[in-house]
Short mmCIF file of C-alpha atoms and ligand atoms in Angstrom, two decimals:
data_model
loop_
_atom_site.label_atom_id
_atom_site.label_comp_id
_atom_site.label_asym_id
_atom_site.label_seq_id
_atom_site.Cartn_x
_atom_site.Cartn_y
_atom_site.Cartn_z
CA MET A 1 0.00 0.00 0.00
CA THR A 2 1.21 3.52 -0.86
CA THR A 3 0.12 6.60 1.07
CA HIS A 4 0.09 9.91 -0.77
CA GLU A 5 0.11 12.97 1.51
CA ASP A 6 -0.82 16.56 0.70
CA VAL A 7 -3.11 15.57 -2.14
CA THR A 8 -5.53 18.29 -3.32
CA CYS A 9 -9.28 17.83 -3.38
CA THR A 10 -10.69 19.54 -6.49
CA PHE A 11 -14.38 19.46 -5.61
CA CYS A 12 -14.81 23.05 -4.43
CA GLY A 13 -12.96 26.36 -4.44
CA CYS A 14 -11.32 25.61 -1.07
CA LEU A 15 -8.92 23.22 -2.88
CA CYS A 16 -7.90 21.59 0.42
CA ASP A 17 -4.35 20.40 -0.21
CA ASP A 18 -3.84 18.33 2.94
CA ILE A 19 -5.71 15.18 1.86
CA SER A 20 -4.15 11.77 2.56
CA VAL A 21 -4.90 9.05 -0.01
CA GLU A 22 -4.03 5.37 0.43
CA VAL A 23 -3.63 3.37 -2.79
CA GLU A 24 -3.70 -0.43 -2.79
CA ASP A 25 -3.73 -2.79 -5.79
CA GLY A 26 -3.99 0.13 -8.20
CA ASP A 27 -7.09 1.63 -6.61
CA ILE A 28 -7.92 4.10 -3.85
CA ALA A 29 -8.40 2.22 -0.59
CA ALA A 30 -8.86 5.08 1.89
CA VAL A 31 -9.04 8.88 1.96
CA LYS A 32 -8.43 10.96 5.07
CA ARG A 33 -9.34 14.56 5.93
CA VAL A 34 -11.63 15.00 2.90
CA CYS A 35 -15.16 16.26 3.68
CA ALA A 36 -18.36 14.53 2.58
CA ASN A 37 -18.68 16.80 -0.48
CA GLY A 38 -15.21 15.95 -1.76
CA ARG A 39 -15.16 12.25 -0.91
CA GLY A 40 -16.72 11.33 -4.26
CA VAL A 41 -13.81 12.91 -6.17
CA PHE A 42 -11.68 10.02 -4.89
CA ALA A 43 -14.17 7.29 -3.96
CA GLU A 44 -16.17 7.49 -7.20
CA HIS A 45 -13.45 8.54 -9.61
CA CYS A 46 -13.95 7.36 -13.19
CA SER A 47 -10.77 5.81 -14.56
CA ASP A 48 -11.82 2.63 -16.36
CA ALA A 49 -10.36 2.03 -19.81
CA ARG A 50 -13.45 3.30 -21.71
CA ARG A 51 -12.69 4.34 -25.28
CA PRO A 52 -14.03 7.45 -27.02
CA THR A 53 -17.39 7.13 -28.77
CA VAL A 54 -18.84 8.60 -31.95
CA GLY A 55 -22.62 8.34 -32.18
CA GLY A 56 -22.56 5.93 -29.24
CA ARG A 57 -20.12 3.54 -30.98
CA GLU A 58 -16.72 2.92 -29.44
CA VAL A 59 -13.93 4.04 -31.76
CA ASP A 60 -10.21 4.54 -31.56
CA PHE A 61 -8.79 7.88 -30.43
CA ASP A 62 -7.80 9.09 -33.92
CA GLU A 63 -11.26 8.46 -35.37
CA ALA A 64 -12.90 10.41 -32.53
CA ILE A 65 -10.44 13.27 -33.02
CA ALA A 66 -11.12 13.38 -36.75
CA GLU A 67 -14.89 13.51 -36.18
CA ALA A 68 -14.56 16.24 -33.51
CA ALA A 69 -12.34 18.30 -35.82
CA ARG A 70 -14.78 17.84 -38.73
CA ILE A 71 -17.75 19.01 -36.63
CA LEU A 72 -15.97 22.09 -35.32
CA ASP A 73 -14.41 22.99 -38.66
CA GLN A 74 -17.77 22.87 -40.48
CA ALA A 75 -19.64 24.92 -37.85
CA ASP A 76 -20.44 28.57 -38.53
CA SER A 77 -20.87 29.43 -34.86
CA PRO A 78 -19.11 26.90 -32.61
CA LEU A 79 -19.40 27.24 -28.83
CA ILE A 80 -16.88 25.99 -26.25
CA TYR A 81 -18.32 25.82 -22.74
CA GLY A 82 -17.52 24.54 -19.24
CA LEU A 83 -13.82 24.61 -18.26
CA SER A 84 -14.21 25.12 -14.50
CA SER A 85 -13.67 21.46 -13.54
CA SER A 86 -10.68 21.11 -15.82
CA ALA A 87 -7.14 22.12 -14.87
CA THR A 88 -5.45 25.30 -16.03
CA GLU A 89 -3.61 23.31 -18.69
CA GLY A 90 -6.88 22.09 -20.24
CA GLN A 91 -8.47 25.51 -19.95
CA ARG A 92 -5.59 27.12 -21.79
CA LYS A 93 -5.95 24.67 -24.69
CA ALA A 94 -9.72 25.29 -24.82
CA VAL A 95 -9.10 29.02 -25.31
CA GLU A 96 -6.47 28.26 -27.98
CA LEU A 97 -9.01 26.06 -29.78
CA ALA A 98 -11.59 28.89 -29.63
CA ASP A 99 -9.03 31.27 -31.09
CA VAL A 100 -8.17 28.92 -33.97
CA LEU A 101 -11.84 28.25 -34.73
CA GLY A 102 -13.17 31.78 -34.28
CA ALA A 103 -15.49 30.28 -31.66
CA VAL A 104 -17.22 31.61 -28.57
CA VAL A 105 -15.76 30.40 -25.28
CA ASP A 106 -17.78 30.66 -22.08
CA THR A 107 -17.38 29.11 -18.64
CA THR A 108 -19.64 28.14 -15.76
CA SER A 109 -18.73 31.53 -14.24
CA SER A 110 -21.47 32.98 -16.41
CA VAL A 111 -24.11 31.14 -14.36
CA CYS A 112 -22.56 31.73 -10.91
CA HIS A 113 -20.05 34.53 -10.31
CA GLY A 114 -20.32 36.26 -13.70
CA PRO A 115 -21.77 39.34 -11.93
CA THR A 116 -18.70 39.31 -9.66
CA GLY A 117 -16.48 39.58 -12.75
CA LEU A 118 -18.50 42.59 -13.95
CA ALA A 119 -18.24 44.26 -10.53
CA LEU A 120 -14.51 43.57 -10.50
CA GLN A 121 -14.11 45.40 -13.83
CA GLU A 122 -16.09 48.37 -12.45
CA ILE A 123 -14.71 48.71 -8.91
CA GLY A 124 -11.72 46.38 -8.56
CA GLU A 125 -11.58 43.58 -6.02
CA PRO A 126 -9.95 44.51 -2.70
CA SER A 127 -8.86 40.99 -1.82
CA CYS A 128 -6.39 38.91 0.17
CA THR A 129 -5.40 35.27 0.50
CA LEU A 130 -7.09 32.66 2.68
CA GLY A 131 -3.78 32.40 4.56
CA GLU A 132 -4.16 36.04 5.60
CA VAL A 133 -7.73 35.33 6.72
CA ARG A 134 -6.56 32.39 8.80
CA ASN A 135 -3.72 34.30 10.43
CA ARG A 136 -5.21 37.77 10.84
CA ALA A 137 -8.99 38.07 10.45
CA ASP A 138 -10.89 38.99 13.62
CA LEU A 139 -14.13 39.94 11.81
CA ILE A 140 -15.72 37.66 9.24
CA VAL A 141 -18.89 38.43 7.30
CA PHE A 142 -20.60 35.77 5.17
CA TRP A 143 -23.00 37.43 2.73
CA GLY A 144 -25.42 35.30 0.70
CA CYS A 145 -23.45 32.07 1.12
CA ASN A 146 -23.65 28.95 3.24
CA PRO A 147 -20.20 27.35 3.48
CA SER A 148 -21.33 24.98 6.23
CA ALA A 149 -23.00 23.05 3.38
CA SER A 150 -21.12 24.12 0.23
CA HIS A 151 -17.49 24.48 1.43
CA VAL A 152 -17.47 22.26 4.48
CA ARG A 153 -13.82 22.67 5.55
CA HIS A 154 -13.72 26.43 5.01
CA PHE A 155 -14.43 27.17 8.69
CA GLY A 156 -11.68 24.91 10.01
CA ARG A 157 -8.96 25.59 7.45
CA TYR A 158 -9.41 29.27 6.73
CA SER A 159 -12.09 31.22 8.54
CA VAL A 160 -14.34 30.69 11.56
CA THR A 161 -12.42 28.22 13.72
CA ALA A 162 -8.98 28.25 12.04
CA LYS A 163 -6.13 29.09 14.42
CA GLY A 164 -3.48 31.44 13.07
CA THR A 165 -0.61 33.69 14.10
CA LEU A 166 -2.82 36.53 15.35
CA THR A 167 -5.84 34.31 16.02
CA PRO A 168 -4.35 31.59 18.28
CA ARG A 169 -7.66 30.82 19.96
CA GLY A 170 -9.49 30.34 16.65
CA ARG A 171 -13.22 30.93 17.09
CA GLN A 172 -12.78 32.91 20.30
CA ASP A 173 -10.61 35.44 18.47
CA ARG A 174 -13.25 36.19 15.85
CA THR A 175 -16.63 37.86 15.48
CA VAL A 176 -18.78 36.29 12.78
CA TYR A 177 -21.70 37.94 10.98
CA VAL A 178 -24.01 36.27 8.47
CA ALA A 179 -26.29 38.22 6.13
CA ASP A 180 -28.79 36.03 4.31
CA VAL A 181 -32.48 35.76 3.49
CA ARG A 182 -33.05 32.67 5.63
CA PRO A 183 -31.37 30.89 8.55
CA THR A 184 -28.71 28.40 7.42
CA GLY A 185 -26.13 26.13 8.99
CA THR A 186 -23.68 29.03 8.68
CA SER A 187 -26.01 31.52 10.41
CA LYS A 188 -26.33 29.08 13.33
CA THR A 189 -22.59 29.37 13.96
CA ALA A 190 -22.59 33.18 13.75
CA ASP A 191 -22.50 35.74 16.56
CA HIS A 192 -24.90 37.95 14.62
CA PHE A 193 -27.40 37.02 11.93
CA LEU A 194 -28.91 39.73 9.72
CA GLN A 195 -31.99 38.21 8.08
CA LEU A 196 -32.53 40.31 4.95
CA ARG A 197 -35.76 40.73 3.06
CA VAL A 198 -35.44 38.92 -0.31
CA GLY A 199 -33.95 41.22 -2.96
CA SER A 200 -32.82 43.95 -0.55
CA ASP A 201 -29.04 43.35 -0.56
CA TYR A 202 -28.33 46.55 -2.49
CA GLU A 203 -30.32 48.74 -0.08
CA VAL A 204 -28.68 47.17 2.97
CA LEU A 205 -25.17 47.50 1.52
CA SER A 206 -25.82 51.12 0.49
CA THR A 207 -27.00 51.86 4.03
CA LEU A 208 -23.84 50.29 5.45
CA ARG A 209 -21.74 52.52 3.16
CA LEU A 210 -23.57 55.59 4.49
CA LEU A 211 -23.09 54.51 8.09
CA VAL A 212 -19.39 53.77 7.55
CA ARG A 213 -19.02 57.32 6.21
CA GLY A 214 -20.67 58.62 9.38
CA GLU A 215 -23.81 59.87 7.66
CA SER A 216 -27.19 59.66 9.37
CA VAL A 217 -30.02 57.43 8.14
CA SER A 218 -33.55 58.53 8.98
CA ALA A 219 -35.23 55.11 8.39
CA GLU A 220 -35.58 52.72 11.32
CA GLU A 221 -35.06 49.60 9.25
CA VAL A 222 -33.71 48.74 5.81
CA GLY A 223 -34.28 45.42 4.06
CA GLY A 224 -35.74 43.84 7.20
CA VAL A 225 -32.77 44.81 9.42
CA SER A 226 -32.86 47.61 12.00
CA VAL A 227 -30.57 50.54 11.26
CA ALA A 228 -29.28 50.20 14.84
CA GLU A 229 -27.98 46.69 13.99
CA LEU A 230 -26.45 47.96 10.75
CA GLY A 231 -24.83 50.81 12.67
CA GLU A 232 -23.29 48.29 15.07
CA LEU A 233 -21.92 46.27 12.15
CA ALA A 234 -20.55 49.43 10.51
CA GLU A 235 -18.69 50.33 13.73
CA ARG A 236 -17.30 46.78 14.07
CA MET A 237 -16.16 46.88 10.45
CA LYS A 238 -14.30 50.15 10.99
CA SER A 239 -12.73 49.13 14.29
CA CYS A 240 -11.68 45.52 13.57
CA ARG A 241 -8.00 44.65 13.05
CA PHE A 242 -8.56 42.72 9.80
CA GLY A 243 -11.99 42.09 8.31
CA VAL A 244 -13.05 39.90 5.42
CA ALA A 245 -16.36 39.52 3.60
CA PHE A 246 -17.08 36.20 1.87
CA MET A 247 -19.84 36.53 -0.71
CA GLY A 248 -21.84 33.93 -2.60
CA MET A 249 -24.58 33.41 -5.12
CA GLY A 250 -27.15 34.86 -2.72
CA LEU A 251 -25.64 38.16 -3.80
CA THR A 252 -24.75 37.42 -7.44
CA MET A 253 -27.99 35.75 -8.44
CA SER A 254 -30.54 37.90 -6.59
CA ALA A 255 -32.10 41.12 -7.89
CA GLY A 256 -29.34 43.60 -8.69
CA ARG A 257 -26.65 40.98 -9.36
CA ASN A 258 -23.46 42.81 -10.41
CA VAL A 259 -24.77 46.04 -8.85
CA ASN A 260 -25.06 44.24 -5.48
CA VAL A 261 -21.52 42.95 -5.79
CA ALA A 262 -20.20 46.36 -6.86
CA GLU A 263 -21.81 47.86 -3.75
CA LEU A 264 -20.09 45.30 -1.51
CA PHE A 265 -16.74 45.83 -3.27
CA SER A 266 -17.16 49.62 -2.83
CA LEU A 267 -17.99 49.17 0.86
CA VAL A 268 -14.88 47.02 1.37
CA ALA A 269 -12.68 49.48 -0.55
CA GLU A 270 -13.97 52.36 1.63
CA LEU A 271 -13.39 50.39 4.83
CA ASN A 272 -9.69 50.44 4.00
CA ASP A 273 -9.74 54.15 4.97
CA HIS A 274 -10.22 52.85 8.53
CA THR A 275 -8.64 49.37 8.76
CA ARG A 276 -7.62 46.36 6.64
CA PHE A 277 -10.68 44.82 4.97
CA SER A 278 -10.95 42.34 2.06
CA VAL A 279 -13.55 40.45 0.07
CA ILE A 280 -13.33 36.91 -1.33
CA PRO A 281 -16.00 35.40 -3.60
CA MET A 282 -16.95 31.85 -2.52
CA ARG A 283 -16.15 30.04 -5.75
CA GLY A 284 -17.93 26.74 -6.24
CA HIS A 285 -16.20 24.46 -8.77
CA GLY A 286 -12.64 23.48 -7.91
CA ASN A 287 -11.00 25.49 -10.70
CA VAL A 288 -13.63 28.02 -11.69
CA ALA A 289 -11.30 30.74 -10.41
CA GLY A 290 -8.69 29.27 -12.79
CA SER A 291 -11.05 29.55 -15.76
CA ASP A 292 -11.45 33.27 -15.01
CA GLN A 293 -7.67 33.62 -14.69
CA VAL A 294 -6.84 31.76 -17.90
CA LEU A 295 -9.44 33.50 -20.04
CA THR A 296 -8.36 36.87 -18.68
CA TRP A 297 -4.64 36.18 -19.38
CA LEU A 298 -5.41 35.13 -22.92
CA SER A 299 -8.30 37.34 -23.99
CA GLY A 300 -8.56 40.14 -21.41
CA TYR A 301 -12.02 38.99 -20.28
CA PRO A 302 -13.16 36.37 -17.71
CA PHE A 303 -16.06 34.65 -19.56
CA ALA A 304 -18.42 35.11 -22.56
CA VAL A 305 -15.65 35.75 -25.10
CA SER A 306 -16.10 35.55 -28.87
CA TYR A 307 -13.17 35.08 -31.26
CA ALA A 308 -15.49 35.19 -34.30
CA ARG A 309 -13.94 38.42 -35.59
CA GLY A 310 -10.39 37.18 -35.15
CA TYR A 311 -9.86 39.07 -31.89
CA PRO A 312 -11.53 38.64 -28.48
CA GLN A 313 -14.82 40.41 -27.80
CA PHE A 314 -16.59 40.38 -24.43
CA GLY A 315 -20.36 39.97 -24.47
CA PRO A 316 -22.27 38.92 -21.33
CA GLY A 317 -25.81 38.16 -22.53
CA GLU A 318 -24.57 37.96 -26.12
CA PHE A 319 -21.82 35.34 -25.85
CA THR A 320 -22.93 33.57 -22.68
CA ALA A 321 -23.70 29.92 -23.42
CA VAL A 322 -27.21 29.86 -21.96
CA ASP A 323 -28.28 32.86 -24.04
CA MET A 324 -26.62 31.69 -27.26
CA LEU A 325 -28.15 28.24 -27.00
CA ALA A 326 -31.61 29.48 -26.01
CA ARG A 327 -31.61 31.79 -29.06
CA GLY A 328 -30.50 28.88 -31.27
CA GLU A 329 -27.29 30.63 -32.31
CA ALA A 330 -24.62 27.96 -31.68
CA ASP A 331 -24.53 25.26 -34.38
CA ALA A 332 -21.91 23.00 -32.73
CA ALA A 333 -20.52 22.78 -29.21
CA LEU A 334 -17.56 21.40 -27.31
CA ILE A 335 -18.32 20.89 -23.61
CA LEU A 336 -15.28 20.64 -21.36
CA ALA A 337 -15.77 19.02 -17.94
CA SER A 338 -19.31 20.25 -17.39
CA ASP A 339 -22.90 19.01 -17.63
CA PRO A 340 -25.04 21.83 -19.04
CA VAL A 341 -27.88 19.52 -20.12
CA ALA A 342 -28.42 18.75 -16.42
CA HIS A 343 -28.31 22.40 -15.33
CA PHE A 344 -29.30 24.75 -18.15
CA PRO A 345 -32.85 25.99 -18.78
CA ARG A 346 -34.87 23.71 -21.02
CA ALA A 347 -34.57 25.76 -24.25
CA ALA A 348 -30.77 25.86 -23.95
CA ALA A 349 -30.50 22.15 -23.10
CA GLU A 350 -32.77 21.22 -26.04
CA ARG A 351 -30.60 23.23 -28.44
CA LEU A 352 -27.51 21.44 -27.14
CA ALA A 353 -29.19 18.09 -27.80
CA ALA A 354 -30.11 19.18 -31.34
CA ILE A 355 -26.63 20.28 -32.53
CA PRO A 356 -23.49 18.15 -32.91
CA THR A 357 -21.77 18.22 -29.52
CA ILE A 358 -18.39 16.98 -28.32
CA VAL A 359 -17.92 16.17 -24.64
CA LEU A 360 -14.67 15.79 -22.68
CA ASP A 361 -15.36 14.46 -19.20
CA PRO A 362 -13.98 11.76 -16.90
CA CYS A 363 -17.49 10.51 -16.08
CA GLU A 364 -20.68 9.87 -18.00
CA ASN A 365 -23.28 12.60 -17.61
CA LEU A 366 -26.50 13.83 -19.24
CA THR A 367 -24.64 16.00 -21.75
CA ALA A 368 -22.48 13.04 -22.80
CA GLY A 369 -25.74 11.13 -23.31
CA VAL A 370 -26.79 13.52 -26.11
CA ALA A 371 -23.31 14.18 -27.54
CA ARG A 372 -22.07 13.04 -30.95
CA VAL A 373 -18.47 12.55 -29.75
CA VAL A 374 -17.45 11.66 -26.19
CA PHE A 375 -13.89 11.53 -24.85
CA PRO A 376 -13.51 9.87 -21.41
CA THR A 377 -10.62 11.88 -20.02
CA ALA A 378 -8.25 11.62 -17.07
CA THR A 379 -9.25 13.27 -13.79
CA TYR A 380 -6.92 16.10 -12.82
CA GLY A 381 -5.93 15.63 -9.18
CA VAL A 382 -6.61 11.85 -9.21
CA ASP A 383 -4.85 10.35 -12.23
CA ALA A 384 -3.42 13.46 -13.92
CA VAL A 385 -1.23 16.29 -12.66
CA GLY A 386 -2.17 19.90 -13.29
CA THR A 387 -2.76 23.30 -11.73
CA ALA A 388 -5.89 24.84 -10.22
CA TYR A 389 -6.68 28.22 -8.65
CA ARG A 390 -8.21 28.39 -5.18
CA MET A 391 -11.07 30.83 -4.50
CA ASP A 392 -8.48 33.43 -3.42
CA ASN A 393 -6.67 33.00 -6.76
CA VAL A 394 -3.68 31.17 -5.27
CA ALA A 395 -2.39 28.53 -7.71
CA ILE A 396 -2.29 24.99 -6.26
CA ARG A 397 -0.53 22.02 -7.86
CA LEU A 398 -2.69 18.92 -8.37
CA ARG A 399 -1.07 15.53 -7.82
CA ALA A 400 -1.84 12.21 -9.50
CA VAL A 401 -2.26 9.24 -7.17
CA LEU A 402 -3.27 6.65 -9.79
CA PRO A 403 -1.91 5.71 -13.23
CA THR A 404 -4.23 6.01 -16.21
CA GLU A 405 -4.27 5.31 -19.92
CA ARG A 406 -6.79 8.04 -20.52
CA PRO A 407 -5.71 11.28 -22.21
CA THR A 408 -5.96 14.58 -20.37
CA ASP A 409 -8.23 17.41 -21.55
CA GLU A 410 -5.10 19.20 -22.72
CA GLN A 411 -4.01 16.24 -24.87
CA VAL A 412 -7.45 15.78 -26.48
CA LEU A 413 -7.79 19.49 -27.25
CA GLU A 414 -4.27 19.68 -28.69
CA ALA A 415 -5.03 16.68 -30.94
CA ILE A 416 -8.23 18.38 -32.17
CA ILE A 417 -6.32 21.60 -32.90
CA GLN A 418 -3.71 19.67 -34.89
CA ALA A 419 -6.44 17.90 -36.88
CA LEU A 420 -8.26 21.10 -37.86
CA PRO A 421 -7.95 22.09 -41.52
CA LYS A 422 -8.18 25.73 -40.33
CA ARG A 423 -5.05 25.20 -38.23
CA ALA A 424 -3.18 23.69 -41.19
CA ALA A 425 -4.21 26.67 -43.35
CA GLN A 426 -2.99 29.12 -40.68
CA LEU A 427 0.37 27.34 -40.43
CA GLU A 428 0.69 27.34 -44.22
CA ALA A 429 -0.01 31.08 -44.32
CA VAL A 430 2.75 31.72 -41.77
CA LYS A 431 5.34 29.86 -43.89
S1 SF4 B 1 -14.00 21.75 1.55
FE1 SF4 B 1 -14.06 21.52 -0.69
S2 SF4 B 1 -11.91 21.16 -1.32
FE2 SF4 B 1 -12.04 20.84 0.94
S3 SF4 B 1 -12.32 18.62 1.17
FE3 SF4 B 1 -14.39 19.59 1.15
S4 SF4 B 1 -15.04 19.51 -1.00
FE4 SF4 B 1 -12.82 19.14 -0.96
#
């Protein structure tokens, strides 16, 4: 039996890199320190020797590559979507493929923290690392998120109970606020719970900005919360040693969306006139932060990017996958490590089922069930090495604990690029 230490769990944006994995007879025998959400990454990993399929028929790798290249080359408006459960290496190749094809590339960010990306462009993101939170933060605010269910080890490794240099007593050294529309497991652990009226985040955040500036507010309550309570929070925010706000989809996907997030980012920026304060979006998929990073390095934009004109154009609403598919605009798709048929609105999922689709994924899913070409790929962090970005945008190396004969996303995408007639024509033109 071999024990691998400091393995990274890729299930959520915490990217816990202290997992212990025991391998016996070529399979995973035991996993330690992983939470219930992440256990399946190791316990139910897909690494059998399945071959690629075309139209449901098993074929060899080259035949599947040729069919994928033919579909993408013949499309007028190809769409590449997903990316957030791949590694940085696969994501980079997906953007290269979009560039060669003149395709649209969009990621799952567009249906979760897309509004955060828009707010970041408008205000900037006053942020820090999770290590700084662990070692310094004495005030923690969770806004519209419930890490007790979605990021189970967040409390112990980084935030509520984590013990650090300036927080040696962990929970006792911190004050915790939760702002949400209903009680959650996270609100039960908090010192203060602000139960907001649904859709009132913007008003409450604006009121907090006024109070932080020392201005008076004549109303007695805003968004279901008394102004006295908001005043107390504003004072705590100004007087803490190091504060951090963690924000989730309760803020990005409620009325106001990017405007809500921009208001929180502005509040945090203004708090730095008084103390150290940061904000960290609670990113869901293990490498969704990486997909934002990679697309931004390569195109200048974090999601919804079209290369149709030969240069990158940003178009939320225009080049976001849900909108393109629902309007019937994409005529072929490559789905990388994602399952949009299971999660998209019906009109978008039906369009995906109607057009030729190529899927790269370690496991079978609903999208693979309707796809023309399916590549069973290696799982980064289990049987392939790679890089992923934690929710605080720190790059983490992913280890492989098992051998595999499956290709990685990067290898499949590179083979498709090499098989594209458009690529050959571009190379010929350069000569
Ligand atoms: S908190 Fe997230 S990254 Fe950490 S073990 Fe659980 S699922 Fe995996």
